[in-house]
Each structure stands twice: as structure tokens, then as C-alpha cells.
Amino acid sequence: METFFDFRKKLYGGVWEIESDMPYRCISEVPFDIANTELLELPFRICHGKKQRDLVYLYGDISIEFWSQNIYNLLSKYGDVSPYLYPIHINGVDDVYYFVHNLPEVKFINRNVYIPNTNYEREIRCFLLQDNLPPLFCLDNSRCFIISPEIKTAMIKAKLTNISFEPVYGVSSMEEYYQLQKEDKLRRPKE
């Protein structure tokens, strides 16, 4: 079992929330590629909050995040992230933010699996390891953005704002996962 981290926003009051005239469901349904850039021209505006942070949210759906140039620069040191991070324009803001889309996915093997004989305690999240994992990827059909411990350390050192980390574990096979289940090693660590 190898440790990775889901990095996500901390929920602080007053952080920028942005919106556009196009609903997010329309934006998310369009596959992005180099030839399809019209959505990158779509202007956003700050509609709530006064605090600029490295992660800002879509107004009305804080699960949709936009990442700052600081995050882009840091992740770029570990590999090419340009196919997955698309610059957006926020009216009245000089800094660039990025929309995250089309990340490589890995198999999420225990979404919402509960530990037997507990009060609805969920297992720690696990995925199947694969060769040549990119520096940034997601668990299939989720908004879980996964990074290595090395990138987590670099993010902390860079003092990126509004970010928290949650461990996620890569296993080499379903057999390893079942063995960890059998040995009761999939409980969340006590905080």
C-alpha cells in the first residue's frame, strides 16, 4: 500500500466564489483539447467573497474549484499539466486561474465502502496502482485530485493557501486490497 494525497480546498468564509453566464454543467460536458478553446474565452466574475486564495470556487457549487497560477507553476515542475488545466479570465483580476478537466483517471476501488460492525465508518479511499502514474490524476468518476507525498511537501513549503490534504492509498492488486480489509487496516487514522 502506497500513500498519496487528495488535495482539496479548506472551507473558509469569504473566499472568492466566481460565476459565469454559462452553467457549469454545460462547461463540464464539453471535451477540451487544443482545437476547442472557445470555452476558455468565457468570462467569469467574482460574485461572492473578498479573499483571494490559491483555490477559489464556483458560486453555488463549491465542489468545483479553480486553481491559481501558483498551483499551476508548482505542478508544472513535476510534469506537463497543460492538457488538464485551462486558463480562465476573471473580470477585474489580473491573476490567472485554471479550470481542471480531463485528468487521467485511476480505478477507485472502494467508493463508499463501510467497515462492518461500525457506526457507518467508511474505509480509507483506495485505488489500483498502475505503471507510470502522472504527477496529477483523479479517482475515476470523482473530484478527488491525487498527488504524491513529494508534491504535498512542495505545496506546504510553497505556502499555498486554502488547501488541505487527505490520505488516499494505492494498492497493487485487488488481492492486496482484500487482505488489508481482512486485516482491518482500512480504518481512517484517529485525529
Short mmCIF file of C-alpha atoms in Angstrom, two decimals:
data_model
loop_
_atom_site.label_atom_id
_atom_site.label_comp_id
_atom_site.label_asym_id
_atom_site.label_seq_id
_atom_site.Cartn_x
_atom_site.Cartn_y
_atom_site.Cartn_z
CA MET A 1 0.00 0.00 0.00
CA GLU A 2 1.41 3.38 -1.06
CA THR A 3 0.30 6.72 0.34
CA PHE A 4 -0.86 9.55 -1.91
CA PHE A 5 -2.92 12.65 -1.11
CA ASP A 6 -6.18 14.12 -2.28
CA PHE A 7 -5.68 17.84 -2.16
CA ARG A 8 -8.76 19.95 -1.76
CA LYS A 9 -9.95 23.28 -0.57
CA LYS A 10 -10.37 24.31 3.03
CA LEU A 11 -13.75 25.86 3.57
CA TYR A 12 -13.14 29.38 4.79
CA GLY A 13 -15.69 32.12 4.87
CA GLY A 14 -15.11 34.99 2.48
CA VAL A 15 -13.10 33.14 -0.20
CA TRP A 16 -13.89 34.21 -3.75
CA GLU A 17 -16.73 32.42 -5.45
CA ILE A 18 -16.96 33.02 -9.17
CA GLU A 19 -19.69 32.53 -11.74
CA SER A 20 -20.25 32.76 -15.45
CA ASP A 21 -23.27 33.20 -17.67
CA MET A 22 -22.83 29.61 -18.86
CA PRO A 23 -23.93 26.95 -16.34
CA TYR A 24 -21.19 24.61 -15.16
CA ARG A 25 -22.99 21.52 -16.48
CA CYS A 26 -22.59 22.98 -19.99
CA ILE A 27 -18.92 23.74 -19.42
CA SER A 28 -18.17 20.27 -18.00
CA GLU A 29 -19.84 18.43 -20.88
CA VAL A 30 -17.51 19.88 -23.50
CA PRO A 31 -14.33 17.85 -24.04
CA PHE A 32 -11.35 20.20 -24.00
CA ASP A 33 -8.48 19.90 -26.40
CA ILE A 34 -6.15 22.27 -28.21
CA ALA A 35 -8.62 22.71 -31.07
CA ASN A 36 -11.55 23.52 -28.77
CA THR A 37 -10.77 26.74 -26.92
CA GLU A 38 -13.99 28.76 -27.13
CA LEU A 39 -14.88 27.96 -23.51
CA LEU A 40 -11.55 29.36 -22.39
CA GLU A 41 -12.76 32.76 -23.62
CA LEU A 42 -15.79 32.62 -21.31
CA PRO A 43 -15.53 35.45 -18.75
CA PHE A 44 -16.08 34.79 -15.06
CA ARG A 45 -16.78 37.32 -12.35
CA ILE A 46 -16.43 37.37 -8.58
CA CYS A 47 -19.91 37.22 -7.15
CA HIS A 48 -19.22 36.43 -3.51
CA GLY A 49 -16.34 36.75 -1.06
CA LYS A 50 -13.44 39.13 -0.70
CA LYS A 51 -10.47 36.83 -0.09
CA GLN A 52 -8.25 35.76 -2.97
CA ARG A 53 -6.77 32.30 -2.37
CA ASP A 54 -4.99 29.63 -4.41
CA LEU A 55 -8.25 27.68 -4.67
CA VAL A 56 -11.46 29.54 -5.47
CA TYR A 57 -14.90 28.05 -6.02
CA LEU A 58 -17.76 28.13 -8.47
CA TYR A 59 -20.64 30.06 -6.91
CA GLY A 60 -23.41 27.71 -5.86
CA ASP A 61 -21.25 24.58 -6.21
CA ILE A 62 -18.14 24.71 -4.03
CA SER A 63 -17.11 21.25 -5.25
CA ILE A 64 -16.00 22.92 -8.50
CA GLU A 65 -12.61 24.53 -7.93
CA PHE A 66 -10.34 26.80 -9.92
CA TRP A 67 -6.60 26.73 -9.23
CA SER A 68 -4.21 29.66 -9.14
CA GLN A 69 -1.11 30.26 -11.23
CA ASN A 70 0.90 29.32 -8.11
CA ILE A 71 -0.57 25.81 -8.16
CA TYR A 72 -0.05 25.54 -11.92
CA ASN A 73 3.60 26.58 -11.61
CA LEU A 74 4.29 24.13 -8.79
CA LEU A 75 2.62 21.17 -10.54
CA SER A 76 4.46 22.02 -13.79
CA LYS A 77 7.75 21.27 -12.05
CA TYR A 78 6.65 17.61 -11.83
CA GLY A 79 5.28 17.16 -15.34
CA ASP A 80 3.21 18.73 -18.09
CA VAL A 81 -0.18 19.70 -16.68
CA SER A 82 -1.20 21.97 -19.55
CA PRO A 83 -3.53 19.34 -21.09
CA TYR A 84 -5.57 19.37 -17.86
CA LEU A 85 -5.50 22.94 -16.56
CA TYR A 86 -7.26 25.52 -18.72
CA PRO A 87 -6.82 29.25 -18.06
CA ILE A 88 -9.94 31.29 -17.36
CA HIS A 89 -10.43 35.03 -17.21
CA ILE A 90 -11.98 36.60 -14.12
CA ASN A 91 -13.19 40.14 -14.82
CA GLY A 92 -11.17 42.74 -12.92
CA VAL A 93 -8.49 40.22 -11.83
CA ASP A 94 -5.01 40.19 -13.34
CA ASP A 95 -4.04 36.81 -11.88
CA VAL A 96 -4.73 33.69 -13.93
CA TYR A 97 -6.84 30.83 -12.58
CA TYR A 98 -7.33 27.43 -14.14
CA PHE A 99 -10.28 25.14 -14.73
CA VAL A 100 -9.38 21.47 -14.08
CA HIS A 101 -10.71 19.00 -16.65
CA ASN A 102 -9.89 15.66 -18.33
CA LEU A 103 -7.34 14.50 -15.75
CA PRO A 104 -6.04 10.94 -16.16
CA GLU A 105 -8.12 8.58 -14.04
CA VAL A 106 -7.26 5.53 -11.97
CA LYS A 107 -9.65 2.84 -10.74
CA PHE A 108 -11.30 3.91 -7.45
CA ILE A 109 -11.95 0.53 -5.82
CA ASN A 110 -13.83 1.31 -2.61
CA ARG A 111 -16.11 4.29 -3.08
CA ASN A 112 -18.44 4.47 -0.05
CA VAL A 113 -17.46 1.07 1.38
CA TYR A 114 -18.39 0.85 5.04
CA ILE A 115 -16.48 -1.12 7.66
CA PRO A 116 -18.68 -3.90 9.05
CA ASN A 117 -19.93 -3.62 12.63
CA THR A 118 -19.24 0.12 12.86
CA ASN A 119 -21.44 3.14 13.05
CA TYR A 120 -21.21 3.80 9.28
CA GLU A 121 -17.44 4.24 9.34
CA ARG A 122 -16.08 4.32 5.79
CA GLU A 123 -12.86 2.71 4.65
CA ILE A 124 -9.94 4.91 3.68
CA ARG A 125 -10.05 5.52 -0.06
CA CYS A 126 -8.04 3.10 -2.20
CA PHE A 127 -7.21 2.87 -5.87
CA LEU A 128 -5.36 0.42 -8.09
CA LEU A 129 -1.76 1.44 -8.74
CA GLN A 130 -0.60 1.43 -12.32
CA ASP A 131 2.71 1.93 -14.08
CA ASN A 132 3.77 5.46 -14.97
CA LEU A 133 1.33 7.37 -12.79
CA PRO A 134 1.29 11.04 -13.79
CA PRO A 135 2.09 13.70 -11.16
CA LEU A 136 -1.58 14.67 -11.01
CA PHE A 137 -4.54 12.36 -11.56
CA CYS A 138 -8.00 11.68 -10.21
CA LEU A 139 -10.02 8.74 -8.97
CA ASP A 140 -12.48 7.70 -11.67
CA ASN A 141 -15.83 9.49 -11.63
CA SER A 142 -14.84 11.76 -8.75
CA ARG A 143 -13.44 15.20 -7.97
CA CYS A 144 -10.56 13.68 -5.97
CA PHE A 145 -7.31 15.25 -7.21
CA ILE A 146 -4.42 12.97 -6.28
CA ILE A 147 -0.77 13.95 -5.81
CA SER A 148 2.35 12.26 -4.44
CA PRO A 149 3.82 12.91 -0.96
CA GLU A 150 6.64 14.81 -2.69
CA ILE A 151 4.20 17.26 -4.28
CA LYS A 152 2.31 17.62 -0.99
CA THR A 153 5.57 18.60 0.73
CA ALA A 154 6.32 21.12 -2.02
CA MET A 155 2.81 22.63 -1.69
CA ILE A 156 3.24 23.04 2.06
CA LYS A 157 6.69 24.57 1.59
CA ALA A 158 5.30 26.98 -1.04
CA LYS A 159 2.65 28.09 1.50
CA LEU A 160 -0.21 27.68 -0.92
CA THR A 161 -3.44 28.99 0.59
CA ASN A 162 -6.79 27.33 1.14
CA ILE A 163 -5.53 23.75 0.67
CA SER A 164 -5.92 20.68 2.84
CA PHE A 165 -4.73 17.12 2.28
CA GLU A 166 -6.38 13.77 2.90
CA PRO A 167 -4.53 10.45 2.53
CA VAL A 168 -5.52 8.11 -0.28
CA TYR A 169 -3.90 4.73 -0.78
CA GLY A 170 -2.72 2.91 -3.86
CA VAL A 171 -2.76 -0.88 -3.81
CA SER A 172 -1.07 -3.16 -6.31
CA SER A 173 -3.99 -5.56 -6.74
CA MET A 174 -7.46 -6.43 -5.57
CA GLU A 175 -5.85 -9.26 -3.59
CA GLU A 176 -3.81 -6.73 -1.62
CA TYR A 177 -6.95 -4.68 -1.01
CA TYR A 178 -8.91 -7.73 0.22
CA GLN A 179 -6.01 -8.68 2.51
CA LEU A 180 -5.97 -5.17 4.01
CA GLN A 181 -9.73 -5.44 4.51
CA LYS A 182 -9.33 -8.82 6.17
CA GLU A 183 -6.61 -7.46 8.48
CA ASP A 184 -8.81 -4.45 9.35
CA LYS A 185 -6.20 -1.97 8.07
CA LEU A 186 -8.58 0.27 6.14
CA ARG A 187 -9.74 2.40 9.05
CA ARG A 188 -9.15 6.12 8.96
CA PRO A 189 -6.38 7.19 11.31
CA LYS A 190 -7.59 8.83 14.53
CA GLU A 191 -7.07 12.58 14.52
#
